[in-house]
Coordinates of N, CA, C and O and ligand atoms in Angstrom, one line a residue:
M1 N -45.7 -58.8 23.4 CA -44.7 -57.8 24.1 C -43.4 -58.2 23.8 O -43.1 -59.4 23.9
V2 N -42.7 -57.1 23.1 CA -41.2 -57.3 23.1 C -40.5 -56.2 23.7 O -40.9 -55.3 24.1
K3 N -39.3 -56.6 24.3 CA -38.6 -55.9 25.2 C -37.0 -56.2 24.9 O -36.5 -57.2 24.9
V4 N -36.4 -55.2 24.3 CA -34.9 -55.2 23.9 C -34.2 -54.2 24.8 O -34.6 -52.9 25.0
T5 N -32.8 -54.4 25.0 CA -32.1 -53.3 25.6 C -31.0 -52.8 24.7 O -30.7 -53.6 23.7
I6 N -31.2 -51.3 24.4 CA -30.1 -50.9 23.4 C -29.4 -50.0 24.3 O -29.7 -49.0 24.8
N7 N -28.2 -50.0 24.1 CA -27.1 -49.4 25.0 C -27.6 -49.4 26.5 O -27.5 -50.5 27.2
K8 N -28.0 -48.2 27.1 CA -28.4 -48.3 28.6 C -29.8 -48.2 28.7 O -30.5 -48.2 29.9
S9 N -30.7 -48.4 27.5 CA -32.0 -48.2 27.7 C -33.1 -49.3 27.0 O -32.3 -50.1 26.4
V10 N -34.3 -49.4 27.4 CA -35.1 -50.5 27.2 C -36.2 -49.9 26.2 O -36.7 -48.7 26.2
L11 N -36.3 -50.5 25.0 CA -37.5 -50.3 24.1 C -38.3 -51.6 24.1 O -38.0 -52.6 24.0
E12 N -39.5 -51.2 24.3 CA -40.7 -52.2 24.0 C -41.8 -52.0 23.1 O -42.0 -50.6 22.9
L13 N -42.3 -53.0 22.5 CA -43.4 -53.0 21.7 C -44.6 -53.5 22.4 O -44.3 -54.6 22.8
I14 N -45.7 -52.8 22.6 CA -47.0 -53.4 22.8 C -48.2 -53.4 22.3 O -48.0 -52.2 21.3
E15 N -48.9 -54.0 22.2 CA -50.2 -54.1 21.5 C -51.3 -53.3 22.6 O -51.3 -53.7 23.6
G16 N -51.8 -52.1 22.4 CA -52.6 -51.4 23.4 C -53.2 -50.2 23.0 O -53.0 -49.6 22.1
D17 N -53.7 -49.4 24.1 CA -54.0 -48.1 24.1 C -53.1 -47.2 24.5 O -53.0 -47.2 26.1
I18 N -52.8 -46.1 24.1 CA -51.7 -45.5 24.6 C -52.2 -44.3 25.8 O -51.5 -44.0 26.5
T19 N -53.6 -44.2 25.9 CA -54.1 -43.2 26.6 C -54.0 -44.1 28.2 O -54.0 -43.2 29.2
E20 N -53.9 -45.3 28.3 CA -53.7 -46.1 29.6 C -52.2 -46.2 30.1 O -52.0 -46.9 31.2
Q21 N -51.2 -45.5 29.3 CA -49.8 -45.7 29.8 C -49.4 -45.0 31.2 O -49.8 -43.8 31.2
E22 N -48.7 -45.5 31.7 CA -48.1 -44.9 33.1 C -46.6 -44.4 32.9 O -46.0 -44.0 34.0
T23 N -46.2 -44.1 31.8 CA -45.0 -43.5 31.3 C -45.0 -41.9 31.8 O -46.1 -41.5 31.9
D24 N -43.9 -41.2 31.8 CA -43.8 -40.0 32.4 C -44.5 -39.3 31.3 O -45.2 -38.3 31.6
A25 N -44.3 -39.5 30.0 CA -45.0 -39.0 28.9 C -45.8 -40.0 28.0 O -45.2 -41.0 27.7
I26 N -46.7 -39.6 27.4 CA -47.2 -40.1 26.2 C -47.2 -39.1 25.0 O -47.3 -38.0 25.3
V27 N -46.9 -39.7 23.7 CA -46.8 -38.8 22.5 C -48.1 -38.8 21.7 O -48.8 -40.1 21.8
N28 N -48.6 -37.6 21.3 CA -49.7 -37.6 20.7 C -49.4 -37.4 19.2 O -48.6 -36.3 18.9
A29 N -49.9 -37.9 18.2 CA -49.8 -37.7 16.7 C -50.8 -36.8 16.6 O -52.0 -37.1 16.0
A30 N -50.5 -35.4 16.4 CA -51.2 -34.4 16.5 C -51.4 -33.6 14.8 O -50.7 -34.2 14.1
N31 N -52.3 -32.9 14.8 CA -52.1 -32.3 13.4 C -51.6 -30.7 13.9 O -51.4 -30.6 15.0
S32 N -51.0 -30.0 12.5 CA -50.3 -28.9 13.1 C -51.1 -27.6 13.9 O -50.5 -26.9 14.2
S33 N -52.2 -27.7 14.0 CA -53.2 -26.7 14.7 C -53.1 -27.0 16.0 O -53.3 -26.3 16.7
L34 N -52.8 -28.2 16.3 CA -52.7 -28.7 17.9 C -54.3 -28.5 18.4 O -54.2 -28.6 19.8
L35 N -55.3 -28.5 17.6 CA -56.7 -28.1 18.3 C -57.4 -29.3 18.0 O -58.6 -29.3 18.3
G36 N -56.9 -30.5 18.1 CA -57.7 -31.5 18.2 C -58.2 -32.3 16.9 O -58.1 -31.6 15.8
G37 N -58.2 -33.4 16.9 CA -58.5 -34.3 15.8 C -59.2 -35.5 15.9 O -59.6 -35.8 17.0
G38 N -59.2 -36.5 15.0 CA -59.5 -37.8 15.2 C -58.7 -38.9 15.7 O -57.4 -38.3 16.4
G39 N -58.5 -40.1 15.6 CA -57.5 -41.2 15.8 C -57.1 -40.9 17.2 O -57.8 -40.8 18.1
V40 N -55.6 -41.1 17.4 CA -55.2 -41.3 18.7 C -55.2 -39.7 19.3 O -55.5 -39.7 20.4
D41 N -55.3 -38.7 18.7 CA -55.4 -37.4 19.2 C -56.7 -37.3 19.8 O -56.8 -36.9 21.0
G42 N -57.9 -37.5 18.9 CA -59.2 -37.8 19.8 C -59.3 -38.6 21.0 O -59.8 -38.0 22.2
A43 N -58.5 -39.7 21.1 CA -58.5 -40.6 22.2 C -57.7 -40.0 23.4 O -58.4 -40.2 24.6
I44 N -56.9 -39.3 23.2 CA -56.0 -38.6 24.1 C -57.0 -37.4 24.7 O -56.9 -37.3 25.9
H45 N -57.5 -36.5 24.0 CA -58.2 -35.8 24.6 C -59.4 -36.0 25.0 O -59.9 -35.4 26.4
R46 N -59.9 -37.0 24.9 CA -61.2 -37.6 25.5 C -60.9 -38.2 26.8 O -61.6 -37.9 27.8
A47 N -59.6 -38.7 26.8 CA -59.4 -39.4 28.2 C -58.7 -38.4 29.2 O -58.8 -38.5 30.4
G48 N -58.0 -37.4 28.5 CA -57.1 -36.4 29.5 C -58.0 -35.3 30.0 O -57.2 -34.5 30.7
G49 N -59.1 -35.1 29.0 CA -59.9 -33.9 29.7 C -59.6 -32.7 29.0 O -58.7 -32.6 28.4
P50 N -60.6 -31.6 29.4 CA -60.4 -30.5 28.5 C -59.0 -29.5 28.8 O -58.8 -28.6 28.1
K51 N -58.4 -30.0 29.8 CA -57.2 -28.9 30.3 C -56.2 -29.1 29.1 O -55.4 -28.1 28.8
I52 N -56.2 -30.3 28.7 CA -54.7 -30.4 27.6 C -55.3 -29.4 26.5 O -54.2 -28.7 26.0
L53 N -56.5 -29.6 26.0 CA -56.9 -28.7 24.8 C -56.7 -27.0 25.1 O -56.1 -26.3 24.4
E54 N -57.1 -26.9 26.4 CA -56.8 -25.5 26.9 C -55.1 -25.2 26.7 O -54.9 -24.0 26.2
E55 N -54.6 -26.0 27.1 CA -53.1 -25.7 27.1 C -52.6 -25.6 25.7 O -51.7 -24.9 25.2
C56 N -53.2 -26.4 24.7 CA -52.8 -26.5 23.4 C -53.1 -25.1 22.7 O -52.3 -24.9 21.7
R57 N -54.2 -24.5 23.1 CA -54.7 -23.4 22.3 C -53.5 -22.2 22.6 O -53.3 -21.5 21.7
K58 N -53.0 -22.1 23.7 CA -51.9 -21.4 23.9 C -50.6 -21.3 23.1 O -49.6 -20.8 23.3
L59 N -50.4 -22.6 22.5 CA -49.2 -23.0 21.9 C -48.9 -22.3 20.3 O -47.9 -22.3 20.2
G60 N -50.1 -22.1 20.1 CA -50.3 -21.6 18.5 C -49.8 -22.5 17.6 O -49.1 -22.0 16.5
G61 N -50.1 -24.0 17.6 CA -49.7 -24.7 16.4 C -48.3 -25.5 16.7 O -47.5 -25.0 17.4
C62 N -47.9 -26.2 15.7 CA -46.7 -26.8 15.7 C -46.3 -27.3 14.0 O -47.2 -28.3 13.7
P63 N -45.2 -27.1 13.7 CA -45.0 -27.4 12.3 C -44.8 -28.9 12.3 O -44.1 -29.7 13.2
T64 N -44.8 -29.3 11.1 CA -44.5 -30.7 10.7 C -43.1 -31.2 11.3 O -42.1 -30.5 11.1
G65 N -43.2 -32.3 12.0 CA -41.6 -32.7 12.2 C -41.1 -32.1 13.7 O -40.0 -32.7 14.5
E66 N -42.0 -31.1 14.2 CA -41.4 -30.4 15.5 C -42.4 -30.9 16.8 O -43.4 -31.8 16.2
A67 N -42.1 -30.7 18.0 CA -43.0 -31.1 19.2 C -43.2 -30.1 20.0 O -42.4 -29.1 20.3
R68 N -44.4 -30.3 20.8 CA -44.7 -29.4 21.8 C -45.3 -30.1 23.2 O -45.5 -31.1 22.9
I69 N -45.1 -29.5 24.2 CA -45.6 -30.3 25.5 C -46.6 -29.7 26.3 O -46.6 -28.3 26.4
T70 N -47.4 -30.5 26.7 CA -48.5 -30.1 27.7 C -48.5 -30.7 28.9 O -47.8 -32.1 28.8
T71 N -49.2 -30.6 30.2 CA -49.5 -31.7 31.1 C -50.4 -32.6 30.7 O -51.0 -32.5 29.4
G72 N -50.4 -33.9 31.4 CA -51.3 -35.1 30.9 C -52.7 -34.7 31.4 O -53.6 -35.6 31.2
G73 N -53.2 -33.6 31.9 CA -54.5 -33.6 32.5 C -54.8 -34.5 33.4 O -54.2 -34.8 34.3
N74 N -56.1 -35.2 32.8 CA -56.7 -36.5 33.8 C -55.8 -37.7 33.5 O -56.0 -38.9 34.1
L75 N -54.7 -37.5 32.7 CA -54.3 -38.9 32.1 C -53.3 -39.4 33.4 O -52.8 -38.8 34.3
T76 N -52.9 -40.8 33.5 CA -51.8 -41.3 34.3 C -50.4 -40.5 34.0 O -49.7 -40.3 35.0
A77 N -50.2 -40.4 32.6 CA -48.8 -39.9 32.3 C -48.9 -38.3 32.7 O -49.9 -37.5 32.6
K78 N -47.9 -37.9 33.1 CA -47.8 -36.4 33.8 C -47.7 -35.4 32.5 O -48.2 -34.5 32.8
Y79 N -47.3 -36.0 31.4 CA -47.2 -35.0 30.2 C -47.8 -35.5 29.0 O -47.8 -37.0 28.8
V80 N -47.9 -34.8 28.1 CA -48.3 -35.3 26.5 C -47.5 -34.4 25.8 O -47.4 -33.0 26.0
I81 N -46.6 -35.2 25.0 CA -45.8 -34.3 23.9 C -46.5 -34.5 22.7 O -46.9 -35.6 22.2
H82 N -47.1 -33.4 22.2 CA -47.8 -33.5 21.0 C -46.6 -33.2 19.9 O -45.9 -32.2 19.7
T83 N -46.6 -34.0 18.8 CA -45.7 -34.0 17.6 C -46.7 -34.2 16.4 O -47.7 -34.6 16.4
V84 N -46.0 -33.7 15.0 CA -47.0 -33.6 14.1 C -46.0 -34.3 13.0 O -45.0 -33.9 12.5
G85 N -46.5 -35.6 12.8 CA -45.7 -36.3 11.7 C -46.3 -35.7 10.2 O -47.3 -34.9 10.0
P86 N -45.8 -36.3 9.1 CA -45.9 -35.9 7.9 C -47.4 -36.6 7.2 O -47.3 -37.9 7.7
I87 N -47.8 -36.0 6.3 CA -49.0 -36.9 5.6 C -48.2 -37.4 4.5 O -47.2 -36.8 3.8
Y88 N -48.4 -38.6 4.3 CA -47.7 -39.6 3.2 C -48.0 -39.0 1.7 O -49.3 -39.2 1.5
F89 N -47.3 -38.5 0.9 CA -47.6 -38.4 -0.5 C -46.9 -39.1 -1.3 O -46.3 -39.0 -2.6
G90 N -46.5 -40.6 -1.0 CA -45.9 -41.5 -2.0 C -44.4 -41.7 -1.6 O -43.7 -42.6 -2.1
G91 N -43.8 -40.7 -0.9 CA -42.4 -41.0 0.0 C -41.3 -40.1 -0.5 O -40.3 -40.2 -0.3
K92 N -41.7 -39.2 -1.5 CA -40.7 -38.4 -2.2 C -40.9 -36.8 -1.9 O -40.2 -36.0 -2.5
R93 N -41.5 -36.7 -0.9 CA -41.7 -35.2 0.0 C -41.1 -35.2 1.5 O -41.3 -34.6 2.0
R94 N -39.8 -36.0 1.2 CA -39.1 -35.9 2.5 C -39.8 -36.3 3.8 O -39.7 -36.0 4.9
E95 N -40.7 -37.3 3.5 CA -41.7 -38.0 4.3 C -40.9 -38.8 5.5 O -41.0 -38.5 7.0
A96 N -39.9 -39.4 5.1 CA -39.2 -40.1 6.1 C -38.4 -39.2 7.2 O -38.2 -39.4 8.3
E97 N -37.6 -38.3 6.2 CA -36.9 -37.2 7.3 C -37.8 -36.7 8.3 O -37.6 -36.6 9.5
L98 N -39.1 -36.2 7.8 CA -40.0 -35.5 8.7 C -40.6 -36.6 9.8 O -40.5 -35.9 10.8
L99 N -40.7 -37.7 9.4 CA -41.3 -38.6 10.7 C -40.2 -39.0 11.5 O -40.5 -38.9 12.7
A100 N -38.7 -39.0 11.1 CA -37.8 -39.2 12.0 C -37.8 -37.9 12.9 O -37.4 -38.2 14.1
N101 N -37.7 -36.8 12.2 CA -37.7 -35.7 13.2 C -38.7 -35.5 14.1 O -38.5 -35.2 15.2
A102 N -40.0 -36.0 13.9 CA -41.1 -36.0 14.8 C -40.6 -36.9 16.1 O -41.1 -36.5 17.1
Y103 N -40.2 -38.0 16.1 CA -39.5 -38.9 17.1 C -38.5 -38.1 17.7 O -38.6 -38.1 18.9
K104 N -37.5 -37.9 16.9 CA -36.2 -37.0 17.5 C -36.5 -35.7 18.5 O -36.1 -35.8 19.4
N105 N -37.4 -35.1 17.9 CA -37.7 -33.8 18.6 C -38.7 -34.2 19.9 O -38.6 -33.3 20.9
S106 N -39.4 -35.3 19.7 CA -40.2 -35.5 20.9 C -39.1 -36.1 22.0 O -39.6 -35.9 23.0
L107 N -38.3 -37.0 21.7 CA -37.2 -37.5 22.6 C -36.5 -36.3 23.3 O -36.5 -36.3 24.3
N108 N -36.1 -35.5 22.3 CA -35.2 -34.2 22.9 C -36.2 -33.4 23.9 O -35.4 -32.8 24.7
L109 N -37.4 -33.3 23.7 CA -38.2 -32.4 24.5 C -38.5 -33.3 26.0 O -38.5 -32.6 27.0
A110 N -38.7 -34.5 25.8 CA -38.6 -35.5 27.0 C -37.4 -35.2 27.8 O -37.4 -35.2 28.9
S111 N -36.1 -35.2 27.1 CA -35.0 -35.1 27.7 C -34.8 -33.6 28.6 O -34.2 -33.7 29.6
Q112 N -35.6 -32.5 27.6 CA -35.3 -31.3 28.4 C -36.0 -31.2 29.6 O -35.7 -30.6 30.7
Y113 N -37.2 -32.0 29.7 CA -37.9 -32.0 31.0 C -37.7 -33.1 31.9 O -38.3 -33.4 32.8
K114 N -36.4 -33.9 31.6 CA -35.9 -35.0 32.6 C -36.8 -36.0 32.7 O -36.8 -36.7 33.7
L115 N -37.5 -36.3 31.6 CA -38.4 -37.5 31.5 C -37.6 -38.8 31.4 O -36.6 -38.9 30.9
K116 N -38.2 -40.0 32.1 CA -37.2 -41.0 32.2 C -38.3 -42.2 31.1 O -37.2 -43.1 30.5
S117 N -39.2 -42.0 30.8 CA -40.1 -43.0 30.1 C -41.0 -42.3 29.1 O -41.9 -41.5 29.8
V118 N -41.3 -42.7 28.0 CA -41.9 -42.3 27.0 C -42.8 -43.4 26.0 O -42.2 -44.2 25.7
A119 N -44.0 -43.0 26.1 CA -44.7 -43.9 25.0 C -45.1 -43.2 23.7 O -45.6 -42.3 23.9
F120 N -44.9 -44.1 22.8 CA -45.5 -43.3 21.2 C -46.3 -44.3 20.6 O -46.1 -45.4 20.7
P121 N -47.2 -43.6 19.7 CA -48.0 -44.5 19.0 C -47.4 -44.4 17.7 O -46.3 -44.1 17.7
S122 N -47.9 -45.1 16.7 CA -47.5 -45.0 15.4 C -47.9 -43.8 14.7 O -48.8 -43.8 13.7
I123 N -46.8 -42.9 14.7 CA -47.2 -41.6 13.9 C -47.4 -41.7 12.7 O -46.6 -42.5 12.1
S124 N -48.3 -41.1 12.0 CA -48.6 -40.8 10.7 C -49.0 -42.0 10.0 O -49.6 -41.9 8.7
T125 N -49.3 -43.2 10.7 CA -49.7 -44.3 9.9 C -51.4 -44.6 10.0 O -52.0 -45.6 9.5
G126 N -52.3 -43.6 10.5 CA -53.6 -43.5 10.4 C -54.1 -42.8 9.5 O -53.8 -43.0 8.0
A127 N -54.7 -41.5 9.7 CA -55.2 -40.7 8.6 C -54.3 -39.9 7.9 O -54.4 -39.8 6.7
Y128 N -53.0 -40.0 8.4 CA -51.8 -39.5 7.4 C -51.4 -40.5 6.4 O -50.7 -40.0 5.5
G129 N -51.9 -41.7 6.4 CA -51.6 -42.6 5.2 C -50.2 -43.1 5.0 O -49.7 -43.7 4.1
Y130 N -49.3 -42.9 6.2 CA -47.8 -43.5 5.9 C -47.9 -45.1 5.8 O -48.2 -45.7 6.9
P131 N -47.5 -45.9 5.0 CA -47.3 -47.1 5.1 C -46.6 -47.8 6.4 O -45.9 -47.4 6.7
V132 N -47.4 -48.5 7.0 CA -47.1 -48.9 8.4 C -45.6 -49.6 8.5 O -44.8 -49.4 9.3
N133 N -45.4 -50.5 7.6 CA -44.0 -51.3 7.6 C -42.8 -50.1 7.3 O -41.9 -50.3 8.1
E134 N -43.0 -49.2 6.5 CA -42.1 -48.3 6.2 C -42.0 -47.5 7.3 O -40.8 -47.1 8.0
A135 N -43.1 -46.9 7.9 CA -43.1 -46.1 9.1 C -42.4 -46.8 10.2 O -41.7 -46.0 11.3
A136 N -42.5 -48.0 10.7 CA -42.1 -48.7 11.6 C -40.5 -48.6 11.8 O -40.0 -48.4 12.5
M137 N -39.9 -48.6 10.5 CA -38.5 -48.9 10.4 C -38.1 -47.4 10.9 O -36.9 -47.3 11.3
V138 N -38.5 -46.6 10.1 CA -38.1 -45.1 10.6 C -38.3 -44.8 11.9 O -37.4 -44.3 12.7
A139 N -39.4 -45.0 12.6 CA -39.7 -44.8 13.9 C -38.6 -45.5 14.8 O -38.0 -45.1 15.6
L140 N -38.5 -46.8 14.6 CA -37.6 -47.7 15.3 C -35.8 -47.2 15.1 O -35.3 -47.2 16.1
K141 N -35.5 -47.0 14.1 CA -34.4 -46.3 13.9 C -34.0 -45.2 14.7 O -33.0 -45.0 15.0
A142 N -35.1 -44.1 14.5 CA -34.9 -43.1 15.1 C -34.5 -43.0 16.5 O -33.9 -42.7 17.2
V143 N -35.6 -44.1 17.4 CA -35.4 -44.4 18.8 C -33.9 -45.1 19.0 O -33.3 -44.8 19.9
I144 N -33.9 -45.9 18.5 CA -32.2 -46.7 18.4 C -31.2 -45.7 18.3 O -30.3 -45.8 19.1
N145 N -31.4 -44.9 17.4 CA -30.4 -43.8 17.2 C -30.1 -43.0 18.5 O -29.1 -42.4 19.0
Y146 N -31.3 -42.6 19.1 CA -31.3 -41.5 20.1 C -30.6 -42.5 21.3 O -29.7 -42.0 22.1
F147 N -31.1 -43.6 21.5 CA -30.6 -44.5 22.8 C -29.0 -44.7 22.5 O -28.2 -45.0 23.6
K148 N -28.4 -44.7 21.1 CA -27.0 -45.0 21.1 C -26.2 -43.4 21.3 O -25.0 -43.9 21.5
T149 N -27.1 -42.7 21.2 CA -26.2 -41.5 21.6 C -26.5 -40.7 23.0 O -26.1 -39.6 23.1
H150 N -27.4 -41.2 23.4 CA -28.0 -40.4 24.9 C -28.3 -41.8 25.6 O -28.7 -42.7 25.3
T151 N -28.0 -41.4 27.1 CA -28.5 -42.3 28.0 C -29.6 -41.8 29.1 O -30.0 -42.6 30.1
D152 N -30.2 -40.6 28.9 CA -31.0 -40.2 30.0 C -32.4 -40.7 29.8 O -33.1 -41.0 30.9
I153 N -33.0 -40.9 28.7 CA -34.4 -41.6 28.6 C -34.0 -43.2 28.8 O -33.2 -43.8 28.2
E154 N -34.7 -43.7 29.9 CA -34.4 -45.0 30.3 C -35.3 -46.1 29.4 O -35.1 -47.1 29.5
Q155 N -36.8 -45.5 29.0 CA -37.6 -46.3 28.5 C -38.2 -46.1 27.4 O -38.9 -44.8 27.6
V156 N -38.5 -46.5 26.3 CA -39.3 -45.9 25.2 C -40.2 -47.2 25.0 O -39.8 -48.2 24.8
R157 N -41.6 -46.7 24.8 CA -42.4 -48.1 24.5 C -43.5 -47.6 23.3 O -44.1 -46.6 23.5
F158 N -43.6 -48.3 22.4 CA -44.4 -48.3 21.1 C -45.8 -49.0 21.5 O -45.6 -50.2 22.0
V159 N -46.8 -48.1 21.6 CA -47.8 -48.9 22.0 C -48.9 -48.8 20.7 O -49.3 -47.9 20.0
L160 N -48.9 -50.0 20.5 CA -49.4 -50.2 19.0 C -51.1 -50.7 19.0 O -51.5 -51.4 19.6
F161 N -51.8 -50.0 18.1 CA -53.2 -50.0 18.2 C -53.5 -51.1 17.2 O -53.8 -50.9 16.1
G162 N -53.6 -52.3 17.8 CA -54.5 -53.5 16.7 C -53.0 -54.2 16.4 O -51.8 -53.8 16.3
Q163 N -53.4 -55.5 15.9 CA -52.5 -56.5 15.5 C -51.5 -56.2 14.5 O -50.3 -56.6 14.4
K164 N -52.3 -55.5 13.4 CA -51.5 -55.2 12.2 C -50.4 -54.3 12.5 O -49.2 -54.4 11.8
A165 N -50.4 -53.3 13.4 CA -49.4 -52.1 13.6 C -48.3 -53.3 14.4 O -47.4 -53.0 14.2
Y166 N -48.9 -53.6 15.3 CA -47.7 -54.6 16.3 C -46.9 -55.2 15.5 O -45.8 -55.4 15.6
Q167 N -47.5 -56.0 14.7 CA -46.8 -57.1 13.7 C -45.7 -56.2 12.7 O -44.8 -56.9 12.5
A168 N -46.1 -55.1 12.2 CA -45.2 -54.4 11.5 C -44.1 -53.9 12.3 O -42.9 -54.2 11.6
Y169 N -44.3 -53.6 13.6 CA -42.9 -53.0 14.3 C -42.3 -54.1 14.6 O -41.1 -54.1 14.8
D170 N -43.0 -55.3 15.1 CA -42.3 -56.4 15.4 C -41.3 -57.2 14.3 O -40.1 -57.3 14.6
K171 N -41.9 -57.1 13.2 CA -41.1 -57.4 12.1 C -39.9 -56.3 11.7 O -38.8 -56.8 11.5
A172 N -40.3 -55.1 11.9 CA -39.0 -54.1 11.6 C -37.9 -54.4 12.6 O -36.9 -54.3 12.1
L173 N -38.2 -54.4 13.9 CA -37.4 -54.8 14.9 C -36.6 -55.8 14.8 O -35.3 -55.8 14.9
Q174 N -37.0 -57.0 14.2 CA -36.2 -58.2 13.9 C -35.5 -57.8 12.8 O -34.3 -58.1 12.8
E175 N -35.6 -57.1 11.8 CA -34.8 -56.8 10.7 C -33.7 -56.0 11.1 O -32.6 -56.1 10.6
L176 N -34.0 -55.0 12.0 CA -32.9 -54.0 12.5 C -32.1 -54.8 13.5 O -30.8 -54.4 13.6
A177 N -32.3 -55.8 14.0 CA -31.5 -56.6 15.1 C -30.7 -57.5 14.2 O -29.7 -58.0 14.6
K178 N -30.9 -57.9 12.9 CA -30.0 -58.5 12.1 C -28.5 -58.2 12.0 O -28.4 -56.8 11.8
Ligands
ADP1 P1 -51.9 -39.7 11.9 O1 -52.6 -38.4 11.7 O2 -50.6 -39.5 12.6 O3 -52.1 -40.8 10.9 P2 -53.9 -41.3 13.5 O4 -54.4 -40.8 14.8 O5 -55.0 -41.2 12.5 O6 -52.6 -40.3 13.2 O7 -53.2 -42.6 13.6 C1 -51.7 -42.8 14.1 C2 -51.9 -44.3 14.6 O8 -52.6 -44.1 16.2 C3 -52.7 -45.4 14.1 O9 -52.1 -46.4 13.8 C4 -54.1 -45.7 14.9 O10 -54.5 -46.7 14.7 C5 -53.1 -45.2 16.1 N1 -54.2 -45.2 17.3 C6 -55.6 -44.6 17.1 N2 -56.1 -44.6 18.4 C7 -55.1 -45.1 19.5 C8 -54.8 -45.2 20.5 N3 -56.0 -44.9 21.7 N4 -53.6 -45.8 21.1 C9 -52.7 -45.8 20.6 N5 -52.8 -45.8 19.1 C10 -53.9 -45.3 18.6

């Protein structure tokens, strides 16, 4: 576990399962239909129950880089923020910008709902194929930039699934701290 303070807020990296987090919101790496998928999306809908999918159906999808919100159903987190990361096509299709937007828009939505703590998975680095070392840099920069310009969200936790993802984020954070 790593914990650093940036401006007024805390950034944490942990290895674990995002469905178990007690933050105000957890973020789902959804696909643009918002109608469910595998990976972290499947895990969130399994743990949170059918109410989340029912709410998602009414949202009518979400473009890449944007974010939508539902309640947390049976989860401990009160809300799920559904965002859509880019599919990785080699890095020349504005993937980094779209990935940064997914984080930024998720944080803006949390802010609108006056939420104080948010947990993120490593968006786009599973089925969407974004190299985790590159994605970690984009993700951490987006959150650090938010903390430098806003003080409303007190805590962001990256919940990394497996040692490889955790190590990638740990290394990226060390690079950014230099
Ligand atoms: P994407 O389609 O955005 O790539 P995936 O769900 O396939 O989304 O993968 C995103 C990341 O979420 C991957 O690093 C994957 O290992 C991770 N992941 C899968 N299940 C969980 C979980 N329960 N908690 C946290 N992260 C998870």
